[in-house]
Structure formats: C-alpha cells, structure tokens
C-alpha cells in the first residue's frame, strides 16, 4: 500500500514521505548535521548546527515571552532552534525534530517548547514521542487545542479505539470551529481503522459538506468523506467526492488528484486521466448525497438508500454522533486511512496559541497522513465489555505484590481522561487496589464517582484522601469535643466532624488546632485567621504540601503554596498528613489489608518519596509530572524501585522494569560519560531507562568513582549506535543539566 492510499499529502510529510533532500546517509541530511553527540560550551548537547543568520529575534515576540523563565543565553539558543523547526517542518521533518529535541533538552518545563517538540515528532511520524510531548504541553499550558493531534497520534500507534474515546469525551465534544472539524476527521479515520466505515460517514456528516466550499479545511473534509465512502465500498460516490476535494484544494494541500488518477485505472476504458483532470477543473458543485435535511441540520442528508437497497447505505435518521448506526447485514473490510489531523485552527489564532504559524514560529502540520492503517477491527473501548478479573501474568511486576496503592491524577487519569491502558489494566487485575490522593477538596464518594464516570470500577472504600488522614492525625493530638479552625472545603470540615472535633471558622473561637487543606475560596482573610490562631498556640496540620495543582489549563497554585504563606507569616511548621509524609501512606496500607503493596505514581517528590516513608517498593509512571531526566537526577529518598511508561507496564516482566543492571543493555561509564550498547537484535526497550537510572545514580552518588560524586551538569549519555542514540533523545536524557 503506497503513501497516497494513506492520504499522503503532496508535500511528502509524515510517514512514508518522499526522498527529497536526502543526504548520503539516507536520513534526510548528511549525518553530521544532526550533531546529537557534540557538546556546547555550557556542557549540554549542542544539537544540530544553527546557521549564523538565524537569530532569536526571528521568533515572534509574543512567543518569545514564554522563554523569559530561562537565562538569556539559553533562551536565545532555544529560540533559534524553534525558528529552525518552523523553517524545516515541511522540507525536512527529521531535522526539524532534531532541532525541537535540542530545544526540549534546554527548556523541558516550558509549555511552548514541549508543544513544538510534539508537533515536530507528529510531523515526522514519531507517534509515541508525539504523544508524550503533546500531553506534557497540555498539562503545562492547559486547553483542548492539541486534542486532535493527540487522538491522531493514538491512531498512529494502532489504537483507534483510544482515538475514538478522546473524540467522544466531554472535552472532545466541546471543541468548536476548525478544531471540531479536525477531531471529526480523526474520529472518522479511527472508525475506518476499526472496521466501521458507516459510522465514519455519519461522523463526517455532522460537518458542512456543501460541495461548493473551497479552502484547505474544506478540501481535507471532502477528502476524508471520500475515503470513508471508499471504505464503505461506494467507489463511484468516492470518486465524486475526491473531485470535490480536488476542486476545493486551492492551496494544493492534498493528493486528491493523484487518488483520482489511481481510481481511474479501474474505471471504464474510455475514461482517461485527462478526462478526470478536466472534470476537476470544471467542477463547481458535485453532489454525492441527497440535499435533504441531514443529521447535522445543515441541509446535507445522510447517504440515500436507493431502490436496490445499497448494502452500505445508512438510514438518514442516524444520530450524528456516529454511535448508533443502522448498518446492513453485509459489511466491508476497512480501507486505508484518510488524511487526518492538522491544527489549522491554531494557525488562524496566533494570538491565543503559542504554536500559531507566523513566518517565524513553528506551526502544526497541514493535511497530515495518519499512521499505517491497522488491520484489526477492534470496537471502541467504551463499548467493549470489561475483562473478567484474573491473576496477573506470572513473573510480571504486579505478580510480585499483594496490592496496589495508586496515585490518581497523572497516574490513573489526567483531568477527565484515563491514562493510556489504565482502565483496561486495572479492570483485569484481581488484587486490592487503593486509590491514594493528596487532594483534600473532595470526599471519597466524590472521588469514586469521578473514577466511575471514566469507566473505572471504584467504591469509596477504595479511596484514601489526605483529608481523612489529616482528620485522623488531628484526633490523635486534641481532645474529643475540641474545635479546629478549618481552612478548606466543606468536605474537609465534614471529615473533621466525623472524628469528634468541632469546626471553627475564626481565630476568635480560640481553636485548639488549625487544619489546612486546599480550597479555591481561600483568601487573605482566611489565611490571616489561621496565622492568628497558630500564633496563639494552636496546633497546625496541613493535609498536603503540593506546591502546584494540576488543571486542564496548566499548573495552578496548590495547597503547599498557601501553607508556605502561613509558615512565612508565623515562623511555624505544620504536621503534614499527605504524601510524602507517612500518615496518608500508612492509612492506605491499613486499608489494603496487606503489607506487601506496590506504590504507583507519577511524582517523585510525593508518590515515590511517600513510598520510602513507609518502606514500600514503588513504580514511577511517565504519564504525569516527573520525566525520565527527573528520574535520573532523583535524590536517594525519591528513587523508585521500578519505572514503567504507563499502567500497562504493571504487566511487564518485573526484572525488565526494575532499576538495575539489565542483560539487554551494556552500560559503560568513563569519567562522566555513560555509553550504552544494545545486546542482541531485539533488546527490551522498556529496560533501557532502568539501566540508565542505575548507572546515573552510581555516578551522582560517587559509587565506583574514585573522584567521588559527579556533578549532574557533567554527565553525558550517548551510544555509538544511531538507533540507541535516537531512543536516548526520545527519553530526553542526553545530558542531566
């Protein structure tokens, strides 16, 4: 199957792109231009060379503001790499990605940089890397504009059911304008991947399919509709809509004309390619669907059922969501994938999107081929029955433990969406699962309800919150019937009442204690009441000290920042209940009923350090806050025993994901340089990071190093194998600066 069968656009981007600009090494440019192993004056990898005529001021001034958190020299170099990404995104996706990785190495906590790296990886067909970067950017910046790209990257990884879940989620449905169109194009492609072409047609019929429209977005929509028709074995209608796409494509962004040429080979012998091209030039409006009121209410009806009863026709009363489609008894095999997501809407909103395209800023790709079409026709996960709980695979990570103590946000879910594989993995495991959260603003019943709304099976007895642990801690330090000044939500106040302590709201009530949890209503007045009570001798307990609070918009001020304000005003330090302190973890252990539990979380400074506080093993998941580089830099009290990509890694072989020496990877240390070599043709990729962490910790601790501990800024990780270097680049651990 060639590239055009996957909806390849004419500029050759994405997987299967053409060979324009290839250098002697066959990778797009002479190999020494990537410069991945060269070191700059600051000790960081130099990245690809930067032309002298590319300067930081070439980057849009509004975009440069996002780099103000960096020192000037670093900000200038990052800006120049971003300029190069914008210049090379179309002509040399691989080199653009190399520049994006170099920028990420220097500014991994800047949302703009992570977004650019995600777009560059997506454009180069590096789907897993794209997912990682786009999700990180979304956690930092918030918003929903990246959802279509995230969903399409899931398709690229052969997970159409996950793409459909994202499209049908509350956030996916809330998209408007071109972003909504992008998401429907992605969803339609995913439904074709899953063997549901009729549902793909209905999904696209929610859009404006008036054939006289022109422009890139209209061309891509018509192209996607043509591909869905072809998948539904309606070849003649597909040809008509490829003509519509070609007529609308005034910017020459799709390969609709090439598709028409290919399809013409199987048409009547009297029909020539010139006839097709002439028809495209002359077409103004070509109707392939009835102009009756359709499901979208836009005057475009669903495909009509002709007198013969077309086997793939769809009833016009079908709901536009594509979830309840009336299909015939005969179905057809899925066709290859239509062109999919671009964030063109971001290009048109430069004031609101950091990657909006100007001549000097990186933009999301225009019509982009999706991943190779997967063969299985798996239904969407939301409609599939949950697997029966079963014993974990013998030798797997989870097989070594009697219970799981699971962090929530960033581990089990991200906002309102499950993390990859979380629901399916947890549903399939027959062992105690306790959800442990530092969030003190919601009661266990509310947390369980949130989990259930995403398809998990959870009861409030499985939830342990820092509010519960703080209330228990309070009851151990004050007499029953005492009063405590509560800074927090009504949920925290109720937890206090349930341990026999009264609730005060003013320092004038002479409370015996102050208990402080997060509430969006906390203000100067309430903080001042707490300060007055603490100065008067009240015991002070904090539910948790997380400095930030994840949200869909990014990282907000967390309870730890509010606690710090009171500490600064009083000179006091609170007793802390939540992670990484022991009380919450001890309560979770007690709730599980076993002693051999595995703590699973995404933050080294709370989840993993909390596991250390009670002597439990832990697994870091890379779906949330902490990154692979953070792992390699972790101090001893924040080092996990295992590291996995996401919760599906619980089913991986335990020895493979345990941090330590790995037989599949040969790691040599010389001075401050770690050199990695793969042993065998198919090494376990999930074992690479555990092996690197083991070696990096030894260097940082001074183990086996005569000169003592090595400064992190001096550590370099490399390989003589280009494929291994590529994996190191994807992990973002080329240097530990």
XYZ file of C-alpha atoms in Angstrom:
737
model
C 0.000 0.000 0.000
C 1.600 3.277 -1.055
C 1.598 6.594 0.758
C -1.309 8.055 -1.169
C -3.515 5.189 -0.037
C -2.961 6.549 3.473
C -3.938 10.054 2.397
C -0.366 11.265 1.848
C -0.344 14.985 1.182
C 1.597 16.282 -1.778
C 4.431 17.713 0.276
C 5.540 14.302 1.468
C 5.284 14.867 5.205
C 4.781 12.211 7.832
C 5.428 8.513 7.456
C 6.372 7.345 4.040
C 7.458 10.793 2.894
C 9.444 11.076 -0.288
C 13.218 11.229 -0.553
C 13.675 14.895 -1.416
C 16.734 16.413 0.237
C 18.219 13.085 1.293
C 21.876 13.162 2.164
C 24.464 10.440 1.696
C 23.367 8.672 4.906
C 19.806 8.369 3.611
C 18.304 10.115 6.656
C 17.396 13.472 5.149
C 20.729 15.307 5.527
C 24.393 14.401 5.974
C 24.577 12.660 9.322
C 26.985 15.138 10.908
C 24.399 17.895 10.643
C 22.328 16.444 13.487
C 25.160 16.958 15.918
C 23.469 14.896 18.626
C 26.751 13.926 20.333
C 28.564 17.254 20.104
C 28.773 19.309 23.289
C 28.152 23.026 23.543
C 30.084 25.455 25.772
C 27.536 25.011 28.572
C 28.073 21.239 28.641
C 24.751 20.486 27.008
C 24.430 18.600 23.709
C 24.919 21.213 21.018
C 22.097 19.842 18.902
C 22.036 20.389 15.135
C 24.130 23.319 13.931
C 22.391 26.703 13.920
C 23.053 28.922 10.883
C 24.643 32.247 11.746
C 21.833 34.162 10.043
C 19.179 32.608 12.323
C 18.731 34.802 15.397
C 16.390 34.721 18.374
C 14.596 37.866 17.199
C 13.309 35.878 14.200
C 10.885 34.242 16.640
C 7.627 36.067 17.167
C 7.903 38.418 20.143
C 4.765 37.072 21.808
C 6.115 33.530 21.565
C 9.495 34.624 22.971
C 7.759 35.750 26.147
C 7.249 32.084 27.037
C 11.028 31.745 27.272
C 11.509 34.502 29.856
C 11.917 31.926 32.632
C 15.241 30.850 31.064
C 18.566 32.641 31.341
C 19.175 34.895 28.349
C 21.853 32.791 26.656
C 19.786 29.646 26.942
C 16.591 31.445 25.874
C 18.312 32.783 22.750
C 19.557 29.352 21.735
C 16.176 27.734 22.376
C 14.512 30.464 20.296
C 16.904 29.834 17.393
C 16.144 26.108 17.491
C 12.411 26.919 17.406
C 12.944 29.137 14.375
C 14.676 26.241 12.635
C 11.766 23.943 13.465
C 9.393 26.367 11.742
C 11.645 26.602 8.686
C 12.230 22.858 8.331
C 8.895 21.372 9.362
C 7.768 20.947 5.750
C 11.018 20.326 3.930
C 12.951 18.141 6.386
C 10.802 16.732 9.226
C 13.664 14.705 10.700
C 15.971 17.689 11.039
C 13.090 19.784 12.369
C 12.569 17.147 15.042
C 16.275 17.193 15.912
C 16.051 20.955 16.491
C 12.872 20.501 18.555
C 14.617 17.896 20.708
C 17.550 20.245 21.207
C 15.161 22.961 22.386
C 13.452 20.498 24.721
C 16.800 19.466 26.221
C 17.321 23.082 27.251
C 13.765 24.020 28.274
C 11.780 20.911 29.145
C 9.478 22.784 31.536
C 8.334 25.400 29.017
C 4.958 24.514 27.528
C 5.700 26.148 24.161
C 8.830 24.043 23.744
C 7.071 20.772 24.626
C 4.235 21.613 22.226
C 6.681 22.339 19.426
C 8.517 19.074 20.111
C 5.203 17.220 19.980
C 4.206 18.778 16.679
C 7.631 18.061 15.172
C 7.514 14.431 16.349
C 3.980 14.072 14.966
C 5.083 15.535 11.653
C 7.979 13.051 11.491
C 5.740 10.078 12.305
C 7.246 9.502 15.761
C 3.877 8.781 17.301
C 4.864 7.760 20.840
C 7.204 10.705 21.218
C 4.485 12.986 19.870
C 2.029 11.678 22.463
C 4.482 12.200 25.310
C 5.323 15.759 24.290
C 1.784 16.848 23.427
C 0.433 15.507 26.700
C 3.202 17.274 28.606
C 2.425 20.526 26.778
C -1.248 20.142 27.582
C -0.541 19.599 31.267
C 1.616 22.734 31.353
C -0.480 25.017 29.145
C -3.950 23.542 29.582
C -6.618 23.899 26.901
C -8.013 21.470 24.354
C -6.492 22.623 21.061
C -3.997 19.741 20.992
C -6.622 17.007 21.423
C -6.981 16.241 17.677
C -3.218 15.727 17.357
C -3.174 13.576 20.496
C -6.029 11.443 19.180
C -4.377 11.035 15.784
C -1.090 10.009 17.394
C -3.048 7.267 19.164
C -4.158 6.117 15.714
C -0.558 6.176 14.601
C 0.235 3.732 17.395
C -2.506 1.386 16.172
C -5.018 2.330 18.886
C -8.097 3.587 17.007
C -10.352 2.773 19.946
C -8.376 5.216 22.085
C -8.685 7.925 19.416
C -12.457 7.398 19.385
C -12.594 7.657 23.172
C -10.805 11.004 23.055
C -13.069 12.291 20.275
C -16.230 11.213 22.121
C -15.036 12.523 25.501
C -16.608 15.609 27.039
C -13.556 17.661 26.080
C -13.543 16.286 22.534
C -17.203 17.161 22.102
C -16.601 20.667 23.471
C -14.281 21.641 20.588
C -15.617 24.260 18.196
C -14.829 25.598 14.744
C -11.937 24.105 12.832
C -10.738 22.196 15.900
C -14.064 20.338 15.991
C -13.719 19.559 12.282
C -10.188 18.258 12.848
C -11.413 15.989 15.612
C -14.220 14.583 13.456
C -11.757 13.872 10.649
C -9.566 11.988 13.130
C -12.550 10.138 14.579
C -13.747 9.139 11.116
C -10.316 7.758 10.277
C -10.256 5.835 13.549
C -13.671 4.334 12.809
C -12.398 3.199 9.410
C -9.401 1.656 11.177
C -11.814 -0.167 13.472
C -13.876 -1.518 10.555
C -16.775 0.916 10.992
C -16.983 2.869 7.695
C -20.712 3.579 8.099
C -20.042 5.287 11.424
C -17.196 7.222 9.798
C -19.649 8.575 7.211
C -22.140 9.667 9.846
C -19.381 11.291 11.924
C -18.393 13.480 8.967
C -21.998 14.285 8.061
C -22.112 16.416 11.218
C -19.877 18.833 9.287
C -20.708 21.254 6.477
C -20.446 19.092 3.370
C -21.653 21.745 0.923
C -19.582 20.797 -2.164
C -19.094 24.371 -3.375
C -16.812 25.289 -0.450
C -13.115 25.915 -1.074
C -10.003 26.107 1.068
C -7.701 23.664 2.804
C -10.105 22.691 5.577
C -12.947 22.038 3.131
C -10.590 20.031 0.879
C -9.465 17.864 3.786
C -13.029 17.316 4.969
C -14.167 16.280 1.486
C -11.108 14.058 1.134
C -11.905 12.327 4.414
C -15.523 11.833 3.331
C -14.362 10.350 0.022
C -12.076 7.944 1.882
C -14.966 6.863 4.121
C -17.137 6.261 1.062
C -14.382 4.178 -0.477
C -14.090 2.185 2.741
C -17.845 1.571 2.563
C -17.394 0.115 -0.947
C -19.130 3.067 -2.617
C -16.496 3.670 -5.240
C -18.464 5.893 -7.605
C -19.513 8.231 -4.789
C -15.921 8.257 -3.543
C -14.678 9.389 -6.964
C -17.214 12.221 -6.915
C -16.050 13.416 -3.512
C -12.382 13.167 -4.434
C -13.341 15.512 -7.291
C -14.970 17.840 -4.764
C -11.812 17.709 -2.667
C -9.585 18.476 -5.637
C -11.813 21.397 -6.662
C -11.760 22.809 -3.125
C -7.998 22.370 -2.765
C -6.896 25.817 -3.947
C -3.694 25.561 -1.895
C -2.756 22.170 -3.382
C -2.579 20.656 0.109
C -3.971 17.162 -0.537
C -3.266 14.446 -3.066
C -6.902 14.207 -4.212
C -5.952 14.443 -7.891
C -3.485 11.564 -7.509
C -6.176 9.459 -5.867
C -8.464 10.196 -8.792
C -5.751 9.121 -11.221
C -5.354 5.832 -9.368
C -9.067 5.173 -9.215
C -9.414 5.971 -12.909
C -7.262 2.955 -13.749
C -10.154 0.685 -12.744
C -12.872 2.749 -14.420
C -14.239 2.467 -17.945
C -11.575 2.031 -20.654
C -12.980 5.163 -22.285
C -12.207 7.251 -19.214
C -8.708 8.771 -19.226
C -6.664 10.657 -16.711
C -7.131 13.783 -18.832
C -10.886 13.344 -18.556
C -10.587 13.192 -14.768
C -8.374 16.278 -14.614
C -10.727 18.158 -16.909
C -13.694 17.231 -14.749
C -11.890 18.517 -11.678
C -11.107 21.834 -13.349
C -14.712 22.305 -14.491
C -16.453 21.180 -11.316
C -18.259 23.761 -9.190
C -20.723 21.665 -7.209
C -20.798 17.897 -7.369
C -23.449 16.306 -5.172
C -22.901 12.811 -3.871
C -25.500 12.905 -1.125
C -29.122 13.920 -1.046
C -29.784 17.606 -0.412
C -32.361 16.791 2.215
C -32.139 17.762 5.851
C -29.390 15.561 7.259
C -28.346 14.645 10.765
C -26.197 17.740 11.051
C -29.059 20.035 10.271
C -27.028 21.728 7.529
C -29.094 20.763 4.554
C -26.890 17.779 3.734
C -28.610 14.468 4.233
C -27.229 11.061 5.009
C -26.473 8.760 2.136
C -29.735 7.819 0.476
C -30.930 4.253 0.161
C -31.590 3.587 -3.479
C -34.311 1.346 -4.840
C -31.994 -1.618 -4.870
C -31.172 -1.253 -1.161
C -27.481 -0.337 -1.275
C -25.797 -2.699 1.159
C -23.728 0.077 2.791
C -26.357 2.796 2.922
C -27.097 4.479 6.214
C -30.531 5.452 7.487
C -30.908 9.243 7.443
C -32.274 9.195 10.989
C -28.962 8.059 12.428
C -27.625 10.295 15.182
C -24.708 12.441 14.066
C -22.502 11.187 16.848
C -21.847 8.021 14.908
C -22.584 5.910 17.951
C -25.867 4.388 16.841
C -25.609 3.489 13.195
C -28.045 1.255 11.322
C -25.884 -0.981 9.193
C -26.755 -3.689 6.724
C -26.015 -7.331 7.356
C -23.159 -7.189 4.893
C -20.065 -5.281 5.936
C -16.891 -4.452 4.105
C -13.247 -4.559 5.055
C -11.713 -1.298 6.259
C -9.953 0.800 3.678
C -6.753 2.668 4.216
C -6.806 5.809 6.303
C -7.773 9.266 5.026
C -5.671 12.343 5.733
C -6.035 13.338 9.317
C -5.396 15.956 11.880
C -3.815 19.318 11.472
C -4.242 22.166 13.875
C -5.035 24.659 11.154
C -7.270 26.460 13.591
C -4.186 27.194 15.667
C -2.584 28.735 12.599
C -5.526 31.114 12.388
C -5.378 32.043 16.098
C -1.821 33.246 16.604
C -2.926 35.454 19.445
C -4.083 32.514 21.516
C -1.795 29.639 20.532
C 1.941 29.563 21.116
C 2.485 27.434 18.038
C 0.324 29.565 15.789
C 2.068 29.976 12.495
C 3.797 33.184 11.553
C 6.742 33.227 9.215
C 8.997 32.679 12.188
C 7.127 30.352 14.555
C 6.622 26.598 14.287
C 3.146 25.600 13.193
C 1.249 22.360 13.358
C 1.355 20.359 10.142
C -1.184 20.920 7.421
C -3.038 17.889 5.987
C -1.151 15.049 7.522
C -1.136 11.378 6.681
C -2.121 9.246 9.564
C -0.325 6.149 10.684
C -0.449 2.998 8.592
C -3.948 1.603 8.842
C -4.124 -1.122 11.487
C -5.712 -4.331 10.365
C -7.764 -5.419 13.422
C -11.295 -4.051 13.554
C -11.390 -3.534 17.308
C -14.514 -1.800 18.655
C -14.181 1.338 20.736
C -13.094 0.574 24.270
C -16.128 2.368 25.667
C -18.425 -0.250 24.146
C -16.309 -3.297 24.919
C -17.164 -5.380 27.989
C -14.697 -5.168 30.854
C -12.450 -8.230 31.108
C -13.016 -10.654 33.928
C -10.522 -10.004 36.760
C -7.739 -12.527 36.688
C -4.461 -13.363 38.348
C -1.621 -11.248 36.926
C 0.772 -12.926 34.474
C 3.422 -14.985 36.221
C 6.643 -13.026 36.600
C 5.012 -9.682 35.845
C 5.659 -6.633 38.013
C 2.264 -6.768 39.705
C 2.607 -10.518 40.291
C 5.223 -9.730 42.969
C 2.833 -7.719 45.166
C -0.399 -8.284 47.058
C -1.990 -4.870 46.493
C -1.587 -1.626 44.543
C -1.558 1.814 46.160
C -2.326 4.075 43.210
C -1.950 7.817 42.857
C -4.767 9.362 40.819
C -4.168 12.495 38.708
C -1.290 11.877 36.319
C -1.268 8.148 37.067
C -4.770 6.704 36.695
C -6.258 9.666 34.865
C -5.349 13.096 33.530
C -8.170 15.512 34.254
C -11.236 13.812 32.812
C -9.493 11.146 30.724
C -7.962 7.813 31.765
C -4.259 7.497 31.081
C -3.318 5.024 28.375
C -4.398 1.482 29.246
C -5.278 2.376 32.848
C -8.892 1.269 32.815
C -8.319 -1.977 30.957
C -5.287 -2.919 33.064
C -6.891 -2.237 36.436
C -10.181 -3.889 35.467
C -8.333 -7.060 34.536
C -6.394 -7.392 37.813
C -7.802 -9.399 40.701
C -5.986 -7.857 43.666
C -6.751 -4.997 46.080
C -6.435 -1.532 44.533
C -6.393 1.502 46.812
C -6.576 4.977 45.297
C -4.417 7.372 47.313
C -4.800 11.107 46.717
C -3.344 14.254 48.240
C -6.429 16.135 47.043
C -8.285 17.139 50.209
C -11.057 19.081 48.485
C -13.251 16.081 47.611
C -14.665 13.331 49.779
C -14.020 9.650 48.910
C -17.524 9.240 47.483
C -16.888 12.122 45.073
C -13.522 10.694 44.034
C -15.105 7.275 43.419
C -17.868 8.894 41.371
C -15.261 10.686 39.235
C -13.456 7.386 38.615
C -16.686 5.629 37.725
C -17.605 8.400 35.279
C -14.484 7.466 33.302
C -15.336 3.760 33.246
C -13.325 2.548 36.238
C -14.866 0.328 38.887
C -14.311 2.076 42.216
C -16.048 2.352 45.574
C -15.474 4.974 48.237
C -13.915 2.282 50.448
C -11.069 2.076 47.918
C -10.284 5.792 48.231
C -7.975 7.241 50.876
C -7.585 11.024 50.909
C -5.229 13.376 52.705
C -8.296 14.983 54.309
C -9.125 11.687 56.027
C -5.544 11.218 57.219
C -5.302 14.809 58.427
C -8.537 14.412 60.410
C -7.211 11.196 61.967
C -3.945 12.950 62.832
C -5.943 15.769 64.385
C -7.931 13.343 66.557
C -4.677 11.925 67.932
C -3.457 15.352 69.106
C -6.550 17.111 70.515
C -9.242 16.105 72.981
C -12.654 14.974 71.702
C -15.025 17.933 71.674
C -12.242 20.401 70.914
C -12.590 22.780 67.991
C -10.349 23.203 64.985
C -10.155 26.132 62.593
C -10.712 24.608 59.149
C -9.207 26.164 56.022
C -10.596 24.098 53.187
C -13.776 22.779 51.635
C -16.908 21.526 53.324
C -15.607 18.021 52.619
C -12.598 18.612 54.877
C -14.835 20.138 57.545
C -17.037 17.043 57.474
C -14.011 14.759 57.897
C -13.066 16.803 60.997
C -16.562 16.479 62.454
C -16.520 12.711 61.904
C -13.528 12.300 64.259
C -15.348 14.140 67.037
C -13.787 17.577 66.637
C -15.868 20.733 66.219
C -15.346 23.185 63.372
C -14.356 26.809 63.974
C -14.073 29.485 61.313
C -12.337 32.266 63.255
C -9.288 32.648 65.470
C -11.598 34.414 67.934
C -13.154 30.986 68.672
C -9.830 30.018 70.316
C -9.458 26.759 68.335
C -7.156 24.047 69.652
C -5.863 23.393 66.154
C -5.746 24.695 62.602
C -6.234 22.173 59.803
C -5.394 23.478 56.338
C -6.411 21.900 53.030
C -6.885 23.262 49.548
C -9.937 25.328 48.668
C -10.346 27.749 45.759
C -12.087 30.079 48.229
C -9.016 30.513 50.457
C -8.027 34.187 50.578
C -6.036 36.730 52.590
C -8.713 36.850 55.280
C -8.830 33.096 55.898
C -5.035 32.791 55.826
C -4.816 35.600 58.351
C -7.272 33.820 60.678
C -5.031 30.766 60.520
C -1.927 32.829 61.277
C -3.603 34.442 64.289
C -4.692 31.060 65.692
C -1.272 29.478 65.199
C 0.488 32.417 66.859
C -1.920 31.983 69.781
C -0.683 28.408 70.219
C -2.999 26.295 68.059
C -1.649 23.014 66.655
C -1.208 23.276 62.872
C -1.893 20.356 60.498
C -1.673 20.523 56.690
C -3.411 17.945 54.536
C -0.611 18.147 51.963
C 2.149 20.436 50.738
C 1.903 20.077 46.938
C 3.142 23.429 45.627
C 1.080 23.131 42.438
C -2.334 21.826 41.488
C -2.702 20.225 38.010
C -5.599 21.516 35.936
C -6.708 21.440 32.326
C -5.261 24.958 31.982
C -1.897 24.023 33.475
C -0.324 24.048 36.932
C -2.194 26.248 39.421
C -1.298 27.354 42.965
C -1.543 24.307 45.229
C -2.099 23.870 48.942
C 1.643 23.789 49.609
C 1.988 27.350 48.316
C -0.805 28.505 50.649
C 0.784 26.610 53.537
C 4.068 28.369 52.760
C 2.345 31.749 53.106
C 1.141 30.874 56.619
C 4.566 29.444 57.526
C 6.229 32.656 56.396
C 3.814 34.731 58.493
C 4.136 32.627 61.656
C 7.577 31.016 61.575
C 5.839 27.705 62.370
C 5.902 24.384 60.520
C 2.819 22.157 60.234
C 2.366 18.454 60.774
C 1.714 17.054 57.297
C -0.667 14.202 56.570
C -0.372 13.759 52.802
C 2.369 12.368 50.605
C 5.327 12.294 51.015
C 4.628 12.235 54.765
C 3.849 8.845 56.271
C 0.288 9.255 57.693
C -1.564 9.009 54.363
C 0.586 6.109 53.139
C 0.129 4.286 56.443
C -3.654 4.708 56.190
C -3.561 3.344 52.639
C -1.553 0.322 53.751
C -4.063 -0.331 56.525
C -6.960 -0.039 54.078
C -5.365 -2.573 51.704
C -5.146 -5.179 54.461
C -1.707 -6.382 53.335
C 1.891 -5.354 53.944
C 3.441 -6.183 50.562
C 1.998 -3.372 48.413
C 3.412 -1.532 45.408
C 3.056 2.256 45.333
C 2.441 3.572 41.802
C 2.633 7.274 40.994
C 3.840 9.973 38.620
C 5.616 12.303 41.085
C 8.968 11.568 42.640
C 8.606 14.171 45.390
C 5.231 12.919 46.656
C 4.330 9.402 45.493
C 7.787 7.847 45.395
C 9.129 9.656 48.460
C 5.894 8.682 50.221
C 6.621 5.026 49.457
C 10.065 5.438 51.033
C 8.463 6.916 54.160
C 6.678 3.620 54.874
C 9.282 1.238 53.405
C 7.379 0.133 50.296
C 8.558 -0.557 46.754
C 7.365 1.885 44.133
C 6.923 2.267 40.381
C 7.216 5.642 38.639
C 4.872 6.042 35.662
C 5.833 8.521 32.943
C 2.298 9.763 32.283
C 2.368 12.758 34.614
C 4.715 15.246 36.219
C 8.120 13.577 36.608
C 10.197 12.960 33.480
C 12.952 10.446 32.665
C 15.517 13.181 33.337
C 13.915 13.875 36.724
C 14.264 10.159 37.474
C 17.982 10.103 36.682
C 18.516 13.193 38.889
C 16.400 11.916 41.795
C 17.931 12.059 45.285
C 18.014 8.748 47.187
C 14.760 9.383 49.068
C 12.886 9.874 45.778
C 14.203 6.883 43.833
C 11.649 4.246 42.800
C 12.360 0.544 42.586
C 10.771 0.329 39.119
C 9.897 2.600 36.196
C 7.168 1.995 33.592
C 5.747 4.034 30.714
C 2.135 3.795 31.940
C -0.074 1.424 33.920
C 0.105 -1.256 31.222
C 3.702 -1.676 32.405
C 2.351 -3.377 35.530
C 2.046 -6.440 33.307
C 5.653 -6.235 32.059
C 8.292 -8.633 33.313
C 9.327 -7.461 36.784
C 13.062 -7.866 36.225
C 12.878 -5.883 32.991
C 11.391 -2.771 34.624
C 13.328 -2.998 37.893
C 16.016 -0.322 38.154
C 19.394 -2.022 38.000
C 21.725 -3.685 35.534
C 19.884 -5.096 32.526
C 21.158 -8.002 30.394
C 19.726 -6.425 27.233
C 21.822 -3.276 27.665
C 25.565 -2.916 28.113
C 26.292 0.286 30.063
C 29.865 1.537 30.367
C 30.952 4.513 32.469
C 34.067 6.504 31.631
C 34.570 9.653 33.646
C 31.204 11.401 33.490
C 30.126 9.756 30.227
C 27.683 6.831 30.117
C 27.838 4.823 26.896
C 25.033 2.395 26.102
C 25.084 -0.549 23.708
C 22.230 -2.903 22.904
C 22.884 -6.589 23.461
C 21.149 -8.600 20.768
C 18.974 -7.587 17.853
C 15.767 -7.058 19.849
C 16.593 -5.657 23.297
C 13.738 -4.865 25.662
C 13.211 -1.142 25.163
C 11.423 -0.830 28.489
C 14.660 -1.973 30.189
C 16.764 0.921 28.833
C 15.638 3.576 31.310
C 16.039 1.277 34.351
C 19.599 0.536 33.208
C 20.391 4.234 32.687
C 18.950 5.198 36.078
C 21.124 2.603 37.789
C 24.263 3.942 36.099
C 23.390 7.617 36.620
C 22.682 7.150 40.329
C 26.028 5.427 40.776
C 27.768 8.424 39.179
C 25.846 11.026 41.152
C 26.429 9.157 44.424
C 30.132 8.625 43.721
C 29.815 4.842 43.848
C 32.648 3.103 41.986
C 34.107 6.515 41.122
C 37.465 7.308 42.698
C 36.985 11.039 42.357
C 33.710 10.945 44.272
C 30.253 12.160 43.215
C 29.927 13.650 39.724
C 28.160 16.940 39.110
C 24.916 16.324 37.155
C 25.809 19.020 34.622
C 28.871 16.994 33.613
C 27.020 13.729 32.941
C 26.529 12.778 29.287
C 24.680 9.715 27.985
C 25.428 8.504 24.476
C 25.813 5.482 22.206
C 27.719 4.528 19.115
C 24.507 3.052 17.683
C 22.300 5.668 15.942
C 19.139 3.755 16.877
C 20.103 3.736 20.547
C 21.004 7.438 20.381
C 17.556 8.054 18.975
C 15.999 6.308 21.978
C 18.138 8.402 24.315
C 16.954 11.544 22.522
C 13.330 10.470 22.876
C 13.807 9.993 26.604
C 15.376 13.447 26.837
C 18.337 12.232 28.900
C 21.296 13.025 26.665
C 22.624 15.209 29.447
C 21.457 15.793 33.020
C 21.966 19.540 33.165
